[in-house]
PDB file of C-alpha atoms and ligand atoms in Angstrom:
ATOM      1  CA  MET A   1     142.846  64.133 120.360  1.00 70.00           C
ATOM      2  CA  SER A   2     139.794  63.456 122.504  1.00 76.00           C
ATOM      3  CA  LYS A   3     140.144  60.659 125.049  1.00 81.00           C
ATOM      4  CA  ALA A   4     136.408  60.695 125.680  1.00 87.00           C
ATOM      5  CA  PRO A   5     135.272  58.053 123.137  1.00 88.00           C
ATOM      6  CA  ASP A   6     137.332  55.433 125.005  1.00 91.00           C
ATOM      7  CA  ARG A   7     135.598  56.333 128.266  1.00 94.00           C
ATOM      8  CA  ILE A   8     132.069  56.033 126.854  1.00 97.00           C
ATOM      9  CA  ARG A   9     130.036  52.814 126.711  1.00 97.00           C
ATOM     10  CA  ILE A  10     126.594  52.257 125.236  1.00 98.00           C
ATOM     11  CA  HIS A  11     124.300  49.758 126.917  1.00 98.00           C
ATOM     12  CA  VAL A  12     120.813  48.668 125.931  1.00 98.00           C
ATOM     13  CA  GLY A  13     118.566  47.797 128.865  1.00 98.00           C
ATOM     14  CA  ASP A  14     117.064  48.883 132.170  1.00 98.00           C
ATOM     15  CA  ILE A  15     119.200  51.375 134.090  1.00 98.00           C
ATOM     16  CA  THR A  16     117.916  50.086 137.460  1.00 98.00           C
ATOM     17  CA  LYS A  17     119.820  46.824 136.888  1.00 98.00           C
ATOM     18  CA  LEU A  18     123.225  48.436 136.439  1.00 98.00           C
ATOM     19  CA  ASP A  19     125.873  47.758 139.045  1.00 98.00           C
ATOM     20  CA  VAL A  20     127.735  51.057 138.739  1.00 98.00           C
ATOM     21  CA  ASP A  21     128.794  53.750 141.221  1.00 98.00           C
ATOM     22  CA  VAL A  22     125.940  56.059 140.269  1.00 98.00           C
ATOM     23  CA  ILE A  23     122.925  56.108 137.974  1.00 98.00           C
ATOM     24  CA  VAL A  24     121.275  59.327 136.845  1.00 98.00           C
ATOM     25  CA  ASN A  25     117.522  59.756 137.115  1.00 98.00           C
ATOM     26  CA  ALA A  26     115.470  61.862 134.666  1.00 98.00           C
ATOM     27  CA  ALA A  27     113.291  63.349 137.405  1.00 98.00           C
ATOM     28  CA  ASN A  28     110.841  66.248 137.661  1.00 98.00           C
ATOM     29  CA  SER A  29     111.359  69.293 139.864  1.00 98.00           C
ATOM     30  CA  SER A  30     109.413  67.840 142.788  1.00 98.00           C
ATOM     31  CA  LEU A  31     111.883  64.907 143.021  1.00 98.00           C
ATOM     32  CA  LEU A  32     109.019  62.850 144.401  1.00 96.00           C
ATOM     33  CA  GLY A  33     108.801  60.304 141.607  1.00 92.00           C
ATOM     34  CA  GLY A  34     106.793  59.951 138.417  1.00 95.00           C
ATOM     35  CA  GLY A  35     106.609  57.683 135.386  1.00 97.00           C
ATOM     36  CA  GLY A  36     109.255  56.488 132.923  1.00 98.00           C
ATOM     37  CA  VAL A  37     112.758  55.942 134.212  1.00 98.00           C
ATOM     38  CA  ASP A  38     111.955  57.951 137.363  1.00 98.00           C
ATOM     39  CA  GLY A  39     109.143  55.551 138.278  1.00 98.00           C
ATOM     40  CA  ALA A  40     111.333  52.526 137.589  1.00 98.00           C
ATOM     41  CA  ILE A  41     114.141  53.887 139.797  1.00 98.00           C
ATOM     42  CA  HIS A  42     111.805  54.691 142.703  1.00 98.00           C
ATOM     43  CA  ARG A  43     110.113  51.285 142.478  1.00 98.00           C
ATOM     44  CA  ALA A  44     113.421  49.431 142.466  1.00 98.00           C
ATOM     45  CA  ALA A  45     115.046  51.566 145.184  1.00 98.00           C
ATOM     46  CA  GLY A  46     112.133  51.340 147.624  1.00 98.00           C
ATOM     47  CA  ARG A  47     110.343  53.906 149.796  1.00 97.00           C
ATOM     48  CA  GLU A  48     113.500  55.086 151.525  1.00 98.00           C
ATOM     49  CA  LEU A  49     114.553  56.851 148.335  1.00 98.00           C
ATOM     50  CA  GLU A  50     111.373  58.913 148.347  1.00 98.00           C
ATOM     51  CA  SER A  51     111.938  59.797 152.011  1.00 98.00           C
ATOM     52  CA  GLU A  52     115.421  61.121 151.263  1.00 98.00           C
ATOM     53  CA  CYS A  53     114.118  62.979 148.184  1.00 98.00           C
ATOM     54  CA  ARG A  54     111.483  64.699 150.333  1.00 98.00           C
ATOM     55  CA  MET A  55     114.249  66.383 152.294  1.00 98.00           C
ATOM     56  CA  LEU A  56     115.898  67.887 149.225  1.00 98.00           C
ATOM     57  CA  ASN A  57     113.312  70.630 148.557  1.00 97.00           C
ATOM     58  CA  GLY A  58     113.002  69.826 144.877  1.00 98.00           C
ATOM     59  CA  CYS A  59     115.413  70.616 142.075  1.00 98.00           C
ATOM     60  CA  LYS A  60     115.507  73.263 139.348  1.00 98.00           C
ATOM     61  CA  VAL A  61     115.466  72.420 135.646  1.00 98.00           C
ATOM     62  CA  GLY A  62     119.084  71.923 134.537  1.00 98.00           C
ATOM     63  CA  ASP A  63     120.288  71.203 138.066  1.00 98.00           C
ATOM     64  CA  ALA A  64     121.065  67.918 139.880  1.00 98.00           C
ATOM     65  CA  LYS A  65     120.970  66.462 143.406  1.00 98.00           C
ATOM     66  CA  ILE A  66     122.382  63.222 144.805  1.00 98.00           C
ATOM     67  CA  THR A  67     120.934  60.544 147.093  1.00 98.00           C
ATOM     68  CA  LYS A  68     121.855  57.043 148.128  1.00 98.00           C
ATOM     69  CA  GLY A  69     120.749  54.100 145.978  1.00 98.00           C
ATOM     70  CA  TYR A  70     119.022  52.042 148.708  1.00 98.00           C
ATOM     71  CA  LYS A  71     117.826  48.723 147.208  1.00 98.00           C
ATOM     72  CA  LEU A  72     119.378  49.450 143.817  1.00 98.00           C
ATOM     73  CA  PRO A  73     122.710  47.841 142.914  1.00 98.00           C
ATOM     74  CA  THR A  74     124.152  51.337 142.485  1.00 98.00           C
ATOM     75  CA  ARG A  75     125.712  53.275 145.397  1.00 98.00           C
ATOM     76  CA  TYR A  76     124.114  56.611 144.489  1.00 98.00           C
ATOM     77  CA  VAL A  77     121.366  58.134 142.368  1.00 98.00           C
ATOM     78  CA  ILE A  78     121.790  61.589 140.856  1.00 98.00           C
ATOM     79  CA  HIS A  79     118.421  63.199 140.178  1.00 98.00           C
ATOM     80  CA  THR A  80     118.451  65.763 137.405  1.00 99.00           C
ATOM     81  CA  VAL A  81     115.553  67.641 135.851  1.00 99.00           C
ATOM     82  CA  GLY A  82     115.600  67.949 132.082  1.00 98.00           C
ATOM     83  CA  PRO A  83     113.724  70.625 130.141  1.00 99.00           C
ATOM     84  CA  VAL A  84     110.318  69.984 128.603  1.00 98.00           C
ATOM     85  CA  TRP A  85     110.694  70.370 124.815  1.00 98.00           C
ATOM     86  CA  GLN A  86     108.824  73.489 123.702  1.00 98.00           C
ATOM     87  CA  GLY A  87     110.152  73.827 120.170  1.00 98.00           C
ATOM     88  CA  GLY A  88     113.781  74.625 120.954  1.00 98.00           C
ATOM     89  CA  GLY A  89     113.510  78.374 121.492  1.00 98.00           C
ATOM     90  CA  ARG A  90     113.229  78.300 125.270  1.00 98.00           C
ATOM     91  CA  GLY A  91     116.826  77.489 126.154  1.00 98.00           C
ATOM     92  CA  GLU A  92     116.169  73.752 126.078  1.00 98.00           C
ATOM     93  CA  ALA A  93     119.600  72.860 124.632  1.00 98.00           C
ATOM     94  CA  GLU A  94     121.535  74.773 127.300  1.00 98.00           C
ATOM     95  CA  LEU A  95     119.345  73.355 130.075  1.00 99.00           C
ATOM     96  CA  LEU A  96     119.803  69.799 128.827  1.00 99.00           C
ATOM     97  CA  ALA A  97     123.595  70.276 128.558  1.00 98.00           C
ATOM     98  CA  SER A  98     123.533  71.638 132.108  1.00 98.00           C
ATOM     99  CA  CYS A  99     121.838  68.422 133.348  1.00 98.00           C
ATOM    100  CA  TYR A 100     124.745  66.351 132.011  1.00 98.00           C
ATOM    101  CA  ARG A 101     127.429  68.749 133.309  1.00 98.00           C
ATOM    102  CA  LYS A 102     125.949  69.145 136.799  1.00 98.00           C
ATOM    103  CA  SER A 103     125.419  65.393 137.092  1.00 98.00           C
ATOM    104  CA  LEU A 104     129.041  64.660 136.200  1.00 97.00           C
ATOM    105  CA  GLU A 105     130.267  67.333 138.619  1.00 96.00           C
ATOM    106  CA  LEU A 106     128.300  65.661 141.402  1.00 97.00           C
ATOM    107  CA  ALA A 107     129.557  62.220 140.370  1.00 97.00           C
ATOM    108  CA  ALA A 108     133.160  63.451 140.440  1.00 95.00           C
ATOM    109  CA  ALA A 109     132.660  65.165 143.824  1.00 96.00           C
ATOM    110  CA  ASN A 110     131.455  61.828 145.222  1.00 97.00           C
ATOM    111  CA  ASP A 111     134.360  59.792 143.785  1.00 96.00           C
ATOM    112  CA  CYS A 112     132.176  57.909 141.322  1.00 97.00           C
ATOM    113  CA  ARG A 113     134.152  56.212 138.572  1.00 95.00           C
ATOM    114  CA  THR A 114     131.268  54.608 136.697  1.00 97.00           C
ATOM    115  CA  VAL A 115     128.258  56.758 135.832  1.00 98.00           C
ATOM    116  CA  ALA A 116     125.181  55.644 133.880  1.00 98.00           C
ATOM    117  CA  PHE A 117     122.839  58.106 132.164  1.00 98.00           C
ATOM    118  CA  PRO A 118     119.405  57.553 130.611  1.00 98.00           C
ATOM    119  CA  ALA A 119     118.401  59.667 127.594  1.00 98.00           C
ATOM    120  CA  ILE A 120     117.209  62.631 129.691  1.00 99.00           C
ATOM    121  CA  SER A 121     114.085  64.506 128.463  1.00 98.00           C
ATOM    122  CA  THR A 122     113.494  62.186 125.475  1.00 98.00           C
ATOM    123  CA  GLY A 123     110.420  60.449 126.882  1.00 98.00           C
ATOM    124  CA  VAL A 124     107.549  62.298 128.546  1.00 98.00           C
ATOM    125  CA  TYR A 125     109.413  65.618 128.041  1.00 98.00           C
ATOM    126  CA  ARG A 126     109.476  65.029 124.234  1.00 98.00           C
ATOM    127  CA  TYR A 127     112.984  66.314 123.429  1.00 98.00           C
ATOM    128  CA  PRO A 128     113.835  65.138 119.870  1.00 98.00           C
ATOM    129  CA  LYS A 129     116.054  62.100 120.317  1.00 98.00           C
ATOM    130  CA  ASP A 130     118.728  62.891 117.729  1.00 98.00           C
ATOM    131  CA  GLU A 131     119.294  66.407 119.075  1.00 98.00           C
ATOM    132  CA  ALA A 132     119.259  65.231 122.674  1.00 98.00           C
ATOM    133  CA  THR A 133     121.820  62.531 121.833  1.00 98.00           C
ATOM    134  CA  ASP A 134     124.212  65.029 120.271  1.00 98.00           C
ATOM    135  CA  ILE A 135     123.953  67.238 123.359  1.00 98.00           C
ATOM    136  CA  ALA A 136     124.497  64.297 125.724  1.00 98.00           C
ATOM    137  CA  VAL A 137     127.558  62.952 123.909  1.00 98.00           C
ATOM    138  CA  GLY A 138     129.020  66.386 123.101  1.00 97.00           C
ATOM    139  CA  THR A 139     128.657  67.725 126.648  1.00 97.00           C
ATOM    140  CA  ILE A 140     130.062  64.618 128.249  1.00 97.00           C
ATOM    141  CA  GLY A 141     132.916  64.378 125.757  1.00 95.00           C
ATOM    142  CA  THR A 142     133.945  67.970 126.482  1.00 95.00           C
ATOM    143  CA  PHE A 143     133.616  67.485 130.241  1.00 95.00           C
ATOM    144  CA  ILE A 144     135.768  64.338 130.290  1.00 93.00           C
ATOM    145  CA  ASP A 145     138.493  66.014 128.213  1.00 91.00           C
ATOM    146  CA  GLU A 146     138.479  69.366 130.028  1.00 92.00           C
ATOM    147  CA  LYS A 147     138.449  67.958 133.547  1.00 88.00           C
ATOM    148  CA  ASN A 148     140.467  64.886 132.649  1.00 83.00           C
ATOM    149  CA  MET A 149     137.857  62.951 134.610  1.00 82.00           C
ATOM    150  CA  PRO A 150     138.869  59.319 135.244  1.00 81.00           C
ATOM    151  CA  ALA A 151     135.345  57.999 134.792  1.00 90.00           C
ATOM    152  CA  THR A 152     133.546  55.597 132.518  1.00 96.00           C
ATOM    153  CA  VAL A 153     130.230  56.967 131.313  1.00 98.00           C
ATOM    154  CA  ILE A 154     127.561  54.498 130.266  1.00 98.00           C
ATOM    155  CA  PHE A 155     124.694  55.677 128.119  1.00 98.00           C
ATOM    156  CA  CYS A 156     121.887  53.340 129.062  1.00 98.00           C
ATOM    157  CA  CYS A 157     119.443  53.192 126.148  1.00 98.00           C
ATOM    158  CA  PHE A 158     116.048  51.619 126.557  1.00 97.00           C
ATOM    159  CA  ASP A 159     115.882  50.463 122.926  1.00 97.00           C
ATOM    160  CA  GLU A 160     118.154  49.612 119.993  1.00 98.00           C
ATOM    161  CA  GLN A 161     117.091  52.644 117.978  1.00 97.00           C
ATOM    162  CA  THR A 162     118.320  55.016 120.664  1.00 98.00           C
ATOM    163  CA  ALA A 163     121.539  53.027 120.991  1.00 98.00           C
ATOM    164  CA  GLN A 164     122.182  53.505 117.277  1.00 98.00           C
ATOM    165  CA  LEU A 165     121.873  57.277 117.663  1.00 98.00           C
ATOM    166  CA  TYR A 166     124.435  57.168 120.467  1.00 98.00           C
ATOM    167  CA  GLN A 167     126.773  54.964 118.434  1.00 98.00           C
ATOM    168  CA  ARG A 168     126.684  57.486 115.617  1.00 97.00           C
ATOM    169  CA  ALA A 169     127.332  60.425 117.952  1.00 97.00           C
ATOM    170  CA  VAL A 170     130.261  58.683 119.654  1.00 97.00           C
ATOM    171  CA  ALA A 171     131.740  57.797 116.248  1.00 95.00           C
ATOM    172  CA  ALA A 172     131.499  61.472 115.267  1.00 93.00           C
ATOM    173  CA  LEU A 173     133.308  62.431 118.476  1.00 91.00           C
ATOM    174  CA  ARG A 174     136.084  59.980 117.601  1.00 89.00           C
ATOM    175  CA  GLU A 175     136.521  61.575 114.202  1.00 87.00           C
ATOM    176  CA  ALA A 176     136.380  65.175 115.459  1.00 80.00           C
TER     177      ALA A 176
HETATM  178  N1  AR6 B 201     116.026  52.384 131.950  1.00 83.36           N
HETATM  179  C1  AR6 B 201     116.604  53.171 131.005  1.00 83.36           C
HETATM  180  N2  AR6 B 201     115.930  54.071 130.257  1.00 83.36           N
HETATM  181  C2  AR6 B 201     114.591  54.154 130.468  1.00 83.36           C
HETATM  182  C3  AR6 B 201     113.916  53.373 131.435  1.00 83.36           C
HETATM  183  C4  AR6 B 201     114.686  52.452 132.190  1.00 83.36           C
HETATM  184  N3  AR6 B 201     114.142  51.662 133.134  1.00 83.36           N
HETATM  185  N4  AR6 B 201     112.588  53.703 131.392  1.00 83.36           N
HETATM  186  C5  AR6 B 201     112.445  54.636 130.432  1.00 83.36           C
HETATM  187  N5  AR6 B 201     113.647  54.911 129.872  1.00 83.36           N
HETATM  188  P1  AR6 B 201     111.338  59.603 130.661  1.00 83.36           P
HETATM  189  P2  AR6 B 201     111.855  62.514 130.616  1.00 83.36           P
HETATM  190  C6  AR6 B 201     113.987  55.900 128.810  1.00 83.36           C
HETATM  191  O1  AR6 B 201     109.952  59.814 130.190  1.00 83.36           O
HETATM  192  O2  AR6 B 201     111.517  62.594 129.170  1.00 83.36           O
HETATM  193  C7  AR6 B 201     108.781  61.203 134.583  1.00 83.36           C
HETATM  194  O3  AR6 B 201     107.435  61.066 134.871  1.00 83.36           O
HETATM  195  C8  AR6 B 201     112.897  56.340 127.876  1.00 83.36           C
HETATM  196  O4  AR6 B 201     112.765  55.423 126.810  1.00 83.36           O
HETATM  197  O5  AR6 B 201     111.562  58.631 131.749  1.00 83.36           O
HETATM  198  O6  AR6 B 201     113.101  63.215 131.103  1.00 83.36           O
HETATM  199  C9  AR6 B 201     109.489  62.204 135.509  1.00 83.36           C
HETATM  200  O7  AR6 B 201     108.945  62.189 136.804  1.00 83.36           O
HETATM  201  C10 AR6 B 201     113.417  57.695 127.409  1.00 83.36           C
HETATM  202  O8  AR6 B 201     114.289  57.541 126.301  1.00 83.36           O
HETATM  203  O9  AR6 B 201     112.007  61.009 131.177  1.00 83.36           O
HETATM  204  C11 AR6 B 201     109.244  63.497 134.816  1.00 83.36           C
HETATM  205  O10 AR6 B 201     107.975  64.031 135.137  1.00 83.36           O
HETATM  206  C12 AR6 B 201     114.236  58.200 128.584  1.00 83.36           C
HETATM  207  O11 AR6 B 201     114.385  57.091 129.479  1.00 83.36           O
HETATM  208  C13 AR6 B 201     109.281  63.153 133.352  1.00 83.36           C
HETATM  209  O12 AR6 B 201     108.911  61.782 133.275  1.00 83.36           O
HETATM  210  C14 AR6 B 201     113.635  59.360 129.336  1.00 83.36           C
HETATM  211  O13 AR6 B 201     112.214  59.223 129.394  1.00 83.36           O
HETATM  212  C15 AR6 B 201     110.664  63.288 132.772  1.00 83.36           C
HETATM  213  O14 AR6 B 201     110.612  63.065 131.393  1.00 83.36           O
END
């Protein structure tokens, strides 16, 4: 039976306020900031975050890179670049799953026990929320079980509607 549902929490609110080991940023490939959750993270972390990001030489879609958290309550920020939704036929699902996997690999490699994710690609990048939620929960559930990762994963939802989608997906994982 999957242990993952007991390691997953759903939180409604602003990810920049979370006092966890690492928060994940839904960035773009420049890693130099933008709108949405990316803008909020850069504003709250301060200019030092942008300086560190400048040294990373960007990030490919589906990949992830880690920095310190600076003025944020979190120790680290993992910057991942989700796919832009283009109808679903351009490998979007695999790229989005890769964002979650690579982020958790980096979190584990840096001894992070509490990891918070936003709903990557579901804002400006227009990924349909229900499909993106299933990928997020499914990928993380499999990762936790396969690697026996001793981490708590928090899905930080910006609104109640998104949280309900996550609740449904986690319930399905429990019944699987
Ligand atoms: N805390 C938690 N979730 C948030 C927050 C927050 N403070 N702010 C927004 N969200 P988006 P994307 C939710 O657009 O679709 C940026 O310009 C939001 O409701 O931030 O991956 C980057 O630089 C949505 O569900 O990221 C890229 O260019 C989710 O976070 C591009 O947007 C993701 O929305 C990335 O687009």
